[in-house]
Short mmCIF file of C-alpha atoms in Angstrom, two decimals:
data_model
loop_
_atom_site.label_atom_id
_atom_site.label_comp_id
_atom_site.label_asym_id
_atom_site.label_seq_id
_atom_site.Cartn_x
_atom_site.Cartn_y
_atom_site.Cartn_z
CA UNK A 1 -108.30 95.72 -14.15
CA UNK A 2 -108.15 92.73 -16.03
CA UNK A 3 -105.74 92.25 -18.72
CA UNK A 4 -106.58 91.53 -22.93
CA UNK A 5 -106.02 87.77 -22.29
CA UNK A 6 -108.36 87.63 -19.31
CA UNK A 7 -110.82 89.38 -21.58
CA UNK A 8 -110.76 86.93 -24.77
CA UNK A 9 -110.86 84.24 -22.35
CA UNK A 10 -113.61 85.12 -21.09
CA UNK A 11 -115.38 86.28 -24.18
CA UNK A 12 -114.71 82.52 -25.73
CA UNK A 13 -116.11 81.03 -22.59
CA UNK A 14 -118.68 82.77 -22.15
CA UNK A 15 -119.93 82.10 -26.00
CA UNK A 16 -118.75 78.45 -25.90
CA UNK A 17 -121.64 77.91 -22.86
CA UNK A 18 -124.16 79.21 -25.42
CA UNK A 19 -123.45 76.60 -28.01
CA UNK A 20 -125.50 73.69 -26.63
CA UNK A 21 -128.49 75.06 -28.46
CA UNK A 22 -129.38 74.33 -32.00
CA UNK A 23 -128.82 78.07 -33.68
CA UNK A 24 -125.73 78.89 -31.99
CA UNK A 25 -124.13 75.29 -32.43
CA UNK A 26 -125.13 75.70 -36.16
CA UNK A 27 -124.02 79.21 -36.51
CA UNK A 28 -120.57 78.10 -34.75
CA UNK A 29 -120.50 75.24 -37.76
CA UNK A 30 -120.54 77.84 -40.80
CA UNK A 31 -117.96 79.76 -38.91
CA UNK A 32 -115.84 76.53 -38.36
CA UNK A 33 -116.48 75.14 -41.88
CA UNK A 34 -114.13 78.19 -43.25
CA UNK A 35 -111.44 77.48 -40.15
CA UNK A 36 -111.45 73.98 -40.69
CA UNK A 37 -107.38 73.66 -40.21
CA UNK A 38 -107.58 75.12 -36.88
CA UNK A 39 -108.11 73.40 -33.66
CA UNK A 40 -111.52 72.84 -32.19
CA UNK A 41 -110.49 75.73 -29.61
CA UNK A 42 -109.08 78.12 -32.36
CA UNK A 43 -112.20 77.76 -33.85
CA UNK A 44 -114.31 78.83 -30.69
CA UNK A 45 -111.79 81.98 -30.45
CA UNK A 46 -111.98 83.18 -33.86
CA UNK A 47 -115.75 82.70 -33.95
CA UNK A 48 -116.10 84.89 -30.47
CA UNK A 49 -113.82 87.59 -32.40
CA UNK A 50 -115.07 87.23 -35.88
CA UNK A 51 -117.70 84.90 -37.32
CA UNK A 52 -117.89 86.23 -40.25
CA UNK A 53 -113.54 85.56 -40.80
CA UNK A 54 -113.01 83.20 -44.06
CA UNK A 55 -109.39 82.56 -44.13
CA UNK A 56 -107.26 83.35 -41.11
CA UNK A 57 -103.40 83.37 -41.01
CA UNK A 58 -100.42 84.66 -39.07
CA UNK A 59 -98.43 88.11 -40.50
CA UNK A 60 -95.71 86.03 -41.31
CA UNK A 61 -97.97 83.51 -43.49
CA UNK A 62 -99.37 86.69 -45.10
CA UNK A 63 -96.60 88.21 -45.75
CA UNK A 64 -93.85 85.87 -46.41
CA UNK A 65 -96.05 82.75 -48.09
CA UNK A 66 -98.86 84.57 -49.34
CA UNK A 67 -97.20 87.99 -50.61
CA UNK A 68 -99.78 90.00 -48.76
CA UNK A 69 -99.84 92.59 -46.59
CA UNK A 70 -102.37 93.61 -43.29
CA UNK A 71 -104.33 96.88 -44.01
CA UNK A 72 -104.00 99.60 -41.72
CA UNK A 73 -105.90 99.74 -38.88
CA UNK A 74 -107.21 96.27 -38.81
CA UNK A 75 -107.53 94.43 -35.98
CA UNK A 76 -106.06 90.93 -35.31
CA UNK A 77 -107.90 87.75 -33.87
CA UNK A 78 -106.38 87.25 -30.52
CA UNK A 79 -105.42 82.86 -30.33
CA UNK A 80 -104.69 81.19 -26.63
CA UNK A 81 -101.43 79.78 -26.69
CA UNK A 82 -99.17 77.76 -24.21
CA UNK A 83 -95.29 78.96 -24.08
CA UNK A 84 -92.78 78.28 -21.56
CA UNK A 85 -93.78 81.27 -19.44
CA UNK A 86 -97.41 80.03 -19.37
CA UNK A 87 -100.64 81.37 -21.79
CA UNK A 88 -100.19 84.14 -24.34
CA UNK A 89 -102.68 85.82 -27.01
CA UNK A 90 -101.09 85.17 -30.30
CA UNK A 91 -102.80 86.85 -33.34
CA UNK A 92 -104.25 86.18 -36.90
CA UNK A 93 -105.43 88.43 -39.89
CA UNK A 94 -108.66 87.01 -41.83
CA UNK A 95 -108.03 87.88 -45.64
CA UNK A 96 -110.68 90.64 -45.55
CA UNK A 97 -107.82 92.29 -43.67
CA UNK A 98 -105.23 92.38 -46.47
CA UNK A 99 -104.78 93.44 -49.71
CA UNK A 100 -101.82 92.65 -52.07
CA UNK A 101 -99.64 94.08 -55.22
CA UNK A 102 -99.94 90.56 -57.09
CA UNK A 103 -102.72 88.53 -57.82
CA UNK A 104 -105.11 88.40 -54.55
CA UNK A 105 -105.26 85.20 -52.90
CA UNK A 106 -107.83 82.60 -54.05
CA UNK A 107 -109.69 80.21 -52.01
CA UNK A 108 -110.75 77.15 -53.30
CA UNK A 109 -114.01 76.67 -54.77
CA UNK A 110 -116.64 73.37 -54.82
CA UNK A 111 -118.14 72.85 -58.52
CA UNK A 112 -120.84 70.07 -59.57
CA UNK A 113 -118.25 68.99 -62.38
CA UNK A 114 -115.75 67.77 -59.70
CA UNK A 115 -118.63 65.22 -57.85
CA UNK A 116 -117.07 61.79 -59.26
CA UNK A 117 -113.62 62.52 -58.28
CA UNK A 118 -114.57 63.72 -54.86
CA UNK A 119 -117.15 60.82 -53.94
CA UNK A 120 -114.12 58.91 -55.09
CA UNK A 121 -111.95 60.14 -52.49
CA UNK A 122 -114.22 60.37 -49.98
CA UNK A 123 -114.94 56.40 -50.55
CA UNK A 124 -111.18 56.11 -50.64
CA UNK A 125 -110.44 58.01 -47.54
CA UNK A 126 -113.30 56.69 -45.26
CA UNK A 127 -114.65 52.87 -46.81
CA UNK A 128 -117.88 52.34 -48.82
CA UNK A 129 -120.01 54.77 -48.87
CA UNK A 130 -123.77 53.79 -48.19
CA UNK A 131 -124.94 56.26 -50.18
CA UNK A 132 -123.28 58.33 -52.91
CA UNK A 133 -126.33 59.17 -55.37
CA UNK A 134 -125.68 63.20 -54.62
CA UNK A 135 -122.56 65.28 -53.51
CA UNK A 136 -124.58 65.34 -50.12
CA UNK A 137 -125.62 62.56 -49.74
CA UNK A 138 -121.60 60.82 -50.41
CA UNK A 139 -120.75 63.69 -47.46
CA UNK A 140 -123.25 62.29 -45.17
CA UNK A 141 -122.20 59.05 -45.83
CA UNK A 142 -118.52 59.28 -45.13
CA UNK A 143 -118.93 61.75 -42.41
CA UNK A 144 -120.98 58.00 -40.32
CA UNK A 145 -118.01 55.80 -41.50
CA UNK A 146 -115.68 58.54 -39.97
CA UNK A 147 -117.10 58.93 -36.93
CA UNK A 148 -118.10 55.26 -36.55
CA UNK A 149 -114.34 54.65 -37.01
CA UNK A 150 -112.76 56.77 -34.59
CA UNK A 151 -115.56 57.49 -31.68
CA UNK A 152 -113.98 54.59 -29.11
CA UNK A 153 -111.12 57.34 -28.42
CA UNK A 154 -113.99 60.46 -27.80
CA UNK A 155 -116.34 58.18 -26.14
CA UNK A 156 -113.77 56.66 -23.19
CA UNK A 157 -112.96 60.92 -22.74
CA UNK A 158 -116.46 61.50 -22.48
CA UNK A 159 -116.93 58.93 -20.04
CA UNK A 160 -115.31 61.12 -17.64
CA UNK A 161 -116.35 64.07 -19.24
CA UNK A 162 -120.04 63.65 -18.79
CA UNK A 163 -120.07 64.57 -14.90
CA UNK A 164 -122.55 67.84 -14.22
CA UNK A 165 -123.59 67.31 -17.95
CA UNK A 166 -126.99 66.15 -19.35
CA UNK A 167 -124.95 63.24 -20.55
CA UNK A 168 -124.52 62.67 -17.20
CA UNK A 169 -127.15 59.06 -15.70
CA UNK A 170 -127.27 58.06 -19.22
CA UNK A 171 -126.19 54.64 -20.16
CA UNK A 172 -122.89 53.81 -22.54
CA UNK A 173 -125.13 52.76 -24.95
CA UNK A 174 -127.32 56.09 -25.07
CA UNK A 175 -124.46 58.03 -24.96
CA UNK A 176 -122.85 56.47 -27.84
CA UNK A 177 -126.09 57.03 -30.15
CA UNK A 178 -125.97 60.75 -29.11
CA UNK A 179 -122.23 61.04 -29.71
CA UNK A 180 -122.55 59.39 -32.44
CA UNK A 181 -125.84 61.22 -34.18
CA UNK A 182 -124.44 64.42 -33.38
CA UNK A 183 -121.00 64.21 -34.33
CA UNK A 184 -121.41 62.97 -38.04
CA UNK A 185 -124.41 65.41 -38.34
CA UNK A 186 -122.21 67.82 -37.17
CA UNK A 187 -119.28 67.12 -39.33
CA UNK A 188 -121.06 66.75 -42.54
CA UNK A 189 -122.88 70.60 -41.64
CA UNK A 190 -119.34 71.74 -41.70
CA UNK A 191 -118.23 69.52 -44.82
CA UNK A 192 -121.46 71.06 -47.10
CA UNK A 193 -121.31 74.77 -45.57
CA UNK A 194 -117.61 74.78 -47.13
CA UNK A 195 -118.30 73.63 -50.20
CA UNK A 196 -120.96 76.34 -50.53
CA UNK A 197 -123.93 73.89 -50.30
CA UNK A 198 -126.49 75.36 -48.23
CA UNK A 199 -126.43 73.09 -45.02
CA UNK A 200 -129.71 74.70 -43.78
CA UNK A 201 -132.09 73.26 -46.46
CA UNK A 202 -130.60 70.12 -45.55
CA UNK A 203 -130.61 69.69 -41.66
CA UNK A 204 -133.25 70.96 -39.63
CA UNK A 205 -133.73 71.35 -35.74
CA UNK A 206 -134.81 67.57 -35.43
CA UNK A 207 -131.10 66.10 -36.46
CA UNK A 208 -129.48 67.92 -33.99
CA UNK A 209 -131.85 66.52 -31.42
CA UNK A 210 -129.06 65.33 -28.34
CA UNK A 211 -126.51 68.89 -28.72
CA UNK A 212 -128.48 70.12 -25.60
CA UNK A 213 -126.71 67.59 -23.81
CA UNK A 214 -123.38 68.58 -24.44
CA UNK A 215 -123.86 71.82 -21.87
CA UNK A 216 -120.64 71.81 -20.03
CA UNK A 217 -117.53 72.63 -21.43
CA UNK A 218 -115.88 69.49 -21.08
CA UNK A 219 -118.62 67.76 -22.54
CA UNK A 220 -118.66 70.30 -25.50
CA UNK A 221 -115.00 69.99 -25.93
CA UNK A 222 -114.73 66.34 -26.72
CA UNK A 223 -117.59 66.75 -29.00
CA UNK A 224 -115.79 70.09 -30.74
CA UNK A 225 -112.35 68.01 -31.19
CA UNK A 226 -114.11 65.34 -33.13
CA UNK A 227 -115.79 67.61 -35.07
CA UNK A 228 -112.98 69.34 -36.07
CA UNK A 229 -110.74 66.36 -36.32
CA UNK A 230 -112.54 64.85 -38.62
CA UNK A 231 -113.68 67.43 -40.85
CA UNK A 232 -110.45 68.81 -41.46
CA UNK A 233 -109.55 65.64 -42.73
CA UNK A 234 -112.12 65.38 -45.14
CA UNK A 235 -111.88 68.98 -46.07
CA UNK A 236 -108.80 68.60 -46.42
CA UNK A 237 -108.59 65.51 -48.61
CA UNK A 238 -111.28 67.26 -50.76
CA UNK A 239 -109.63 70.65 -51.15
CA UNK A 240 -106.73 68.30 -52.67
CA UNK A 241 -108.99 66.80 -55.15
CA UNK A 242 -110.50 69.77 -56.12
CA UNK A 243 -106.95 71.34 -56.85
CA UNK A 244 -105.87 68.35 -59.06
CA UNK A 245 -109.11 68.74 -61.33
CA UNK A 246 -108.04 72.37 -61.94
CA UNK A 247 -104.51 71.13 -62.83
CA UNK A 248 -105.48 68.19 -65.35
CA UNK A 249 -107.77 70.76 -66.92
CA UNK A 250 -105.47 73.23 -67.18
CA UNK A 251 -102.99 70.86 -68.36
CA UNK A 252 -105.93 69.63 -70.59
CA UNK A 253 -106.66 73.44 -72.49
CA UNK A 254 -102.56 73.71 -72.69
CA UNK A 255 -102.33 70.34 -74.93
CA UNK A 256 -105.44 71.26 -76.66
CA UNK A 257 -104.38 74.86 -77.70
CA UNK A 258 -100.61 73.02 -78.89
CA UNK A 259 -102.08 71.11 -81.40
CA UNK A 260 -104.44 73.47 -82.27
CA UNK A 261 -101.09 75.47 -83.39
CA UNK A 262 -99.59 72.53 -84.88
CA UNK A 263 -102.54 71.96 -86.90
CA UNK A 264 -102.94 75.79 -88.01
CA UNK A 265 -99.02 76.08 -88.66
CA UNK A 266 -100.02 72.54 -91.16
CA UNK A 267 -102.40 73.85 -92.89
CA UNK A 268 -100.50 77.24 -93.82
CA UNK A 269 -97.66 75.39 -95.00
CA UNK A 270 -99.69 73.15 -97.20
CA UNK A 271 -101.12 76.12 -98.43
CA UNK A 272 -97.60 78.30 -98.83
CA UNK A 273 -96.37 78.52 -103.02
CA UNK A 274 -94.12 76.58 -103.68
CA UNK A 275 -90.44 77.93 -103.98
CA UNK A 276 -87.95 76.67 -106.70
CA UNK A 277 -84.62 75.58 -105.53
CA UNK A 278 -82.47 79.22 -107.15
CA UNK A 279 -85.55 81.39 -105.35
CA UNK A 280 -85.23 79.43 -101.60
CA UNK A 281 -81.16 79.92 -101.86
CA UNK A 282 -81.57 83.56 -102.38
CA UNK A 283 -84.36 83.63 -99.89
CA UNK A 284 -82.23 82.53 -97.66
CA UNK A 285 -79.10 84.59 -98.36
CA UNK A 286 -81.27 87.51 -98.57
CA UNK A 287 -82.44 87.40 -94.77
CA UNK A 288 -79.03 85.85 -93.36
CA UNK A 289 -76.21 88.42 -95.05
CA UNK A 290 -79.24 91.68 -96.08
CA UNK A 291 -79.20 94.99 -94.72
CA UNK A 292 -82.79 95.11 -93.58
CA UNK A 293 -83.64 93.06 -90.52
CA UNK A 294 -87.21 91.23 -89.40
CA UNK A 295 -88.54 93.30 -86.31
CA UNK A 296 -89.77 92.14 -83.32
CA UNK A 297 -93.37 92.53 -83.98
CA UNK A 298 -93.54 91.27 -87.28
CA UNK A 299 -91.53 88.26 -86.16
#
């Protein structure tokens, strides 16, 4: 009988063959776009388990970081680890499994209003951007610079990678233009599916023309790690963005609603009668030395 980790290896396996084809490759991506700080392979394991999973952590995470707690019942995504005595499953929660006492956990959120400060990082983190008229179009972009930047690593692995692959009798240069076309296409799916952009109405089945090719799992593998690589960077740097916005406009409505007060507290004591100098001293020994104290509320 074959044991649990036997079984979710093969289950990953067995769905990672099926992702050199346009639908599953894409439906992997919108799984991946919400697991974007996991490893390429973590990825392929929660997506066997779950696909629908938005924000997976460890118990300890949960508990200890996030002051939540795992529901009864629920079942954990099973991870492929490496330890001293060789593979174990280790497991993670996805937030629809939890619940909490405090405020629930919030994901970031992509809004229009933050556009100019993330094209600005993303021109920052990855050189000029050729194009940076639209959110998506400033993704698309930065995803070529990325990739065009760091493929000479993920093309000498393919190199040997390619063997029993469609890949395989193709020329360096060929292979670099399908690398290359499918990576960035790949990363900036993943990039616009997080930030809630619909990635479907802007790729179709012709821009992901070469992922066919990838059909081993070698082949697949060096094109999953660059995927992920690189969009968790970007993600990453954009999540990071988005989270100082919210700051400087909550520190924004804080400074505004201060001198709001100030302003209001002016304008009553313009408006207050004025006091003669006998009335304020007995005013004043009235409230310090009287019987009859201010109470809470009316304070």
């Amino acid at each position: 009988m074959a044991s649990k980790l036997q079984n979710i290896c093969a289950l990953s396996n067995e769905v990672g063959k099926s992702l050199s084809d346009y639908e599953n490759w894409t439906a992997f991506l919108k799984s991946a776009a919400w697991q974007y700080k996991y490893s390429f392979q973590d990825q392929l394991f929660i997506y066997a388990q779950r696909p629908d999973a938005t924000a997976c952590a460890s118990i300890d995470i949960w508990n200890k970081r996030l002051k939540s707690w795992i529901n009864r019942g629920a079942k954990g995504i099973a991870l492929l680890r490496e330890g001293d005595r060789g593979q174990y499953l280790d497991y993670v929660f996805d937030i629809s499994d939890t619940h909490s006492n405090n405020a629930p956990v919030r994901l970031w959120q992509y809004n229009s209003r933050f556009d100019g400060a993330i094209i600005e990082t993303l021109e920052n983190s990855f050189g000029e951007l050729k194009s940076k008229s639209s959110i998506t179009d400033a993704v698309i972009s930065a995803a070529q610079n990325a990739v065009e930047d760091s493929k000479a690593d993920y093309l000498s692995e393919l190199k040997y990678a390619k063997e029993n692959s469609f890949l395989d009798g193709l020329d360096e240069l060929n292979i670099d233009i399908e690398f290359q076309q499918t990576t960035e296409t790949s990363i900036a799916y993943t990039v616009l599916q997080r930030l809630g952009i619909n990635a479907d109405e802007v790729f179709e089945r012709e821009d992901f023309p070469h992922i066919m090719n990838f059909n081993t799992a070698e082949t697949l593998s060096v094109l999953g790690n660059a995927v992920s690589s690189i969009s968790e960077e970007t993600l990453r740097n954009i999540s990071e963005t988005i989270r100082a916005e919210v700051r400087e406009e909550i520190n924004a409505r804080k400074i505004f609603a201060e001198k709001e007060n100030a302003v209001y507290n002016e304008v009553k004591e313009k408006d207050a009668p004025t006091i003669n100098n006998e009335r304020t001293d007995n005013y004043d020994r009235d409230n310090i030395h009287g019987s009859k104290r201010v109470s809470d509320t009316e304070l």
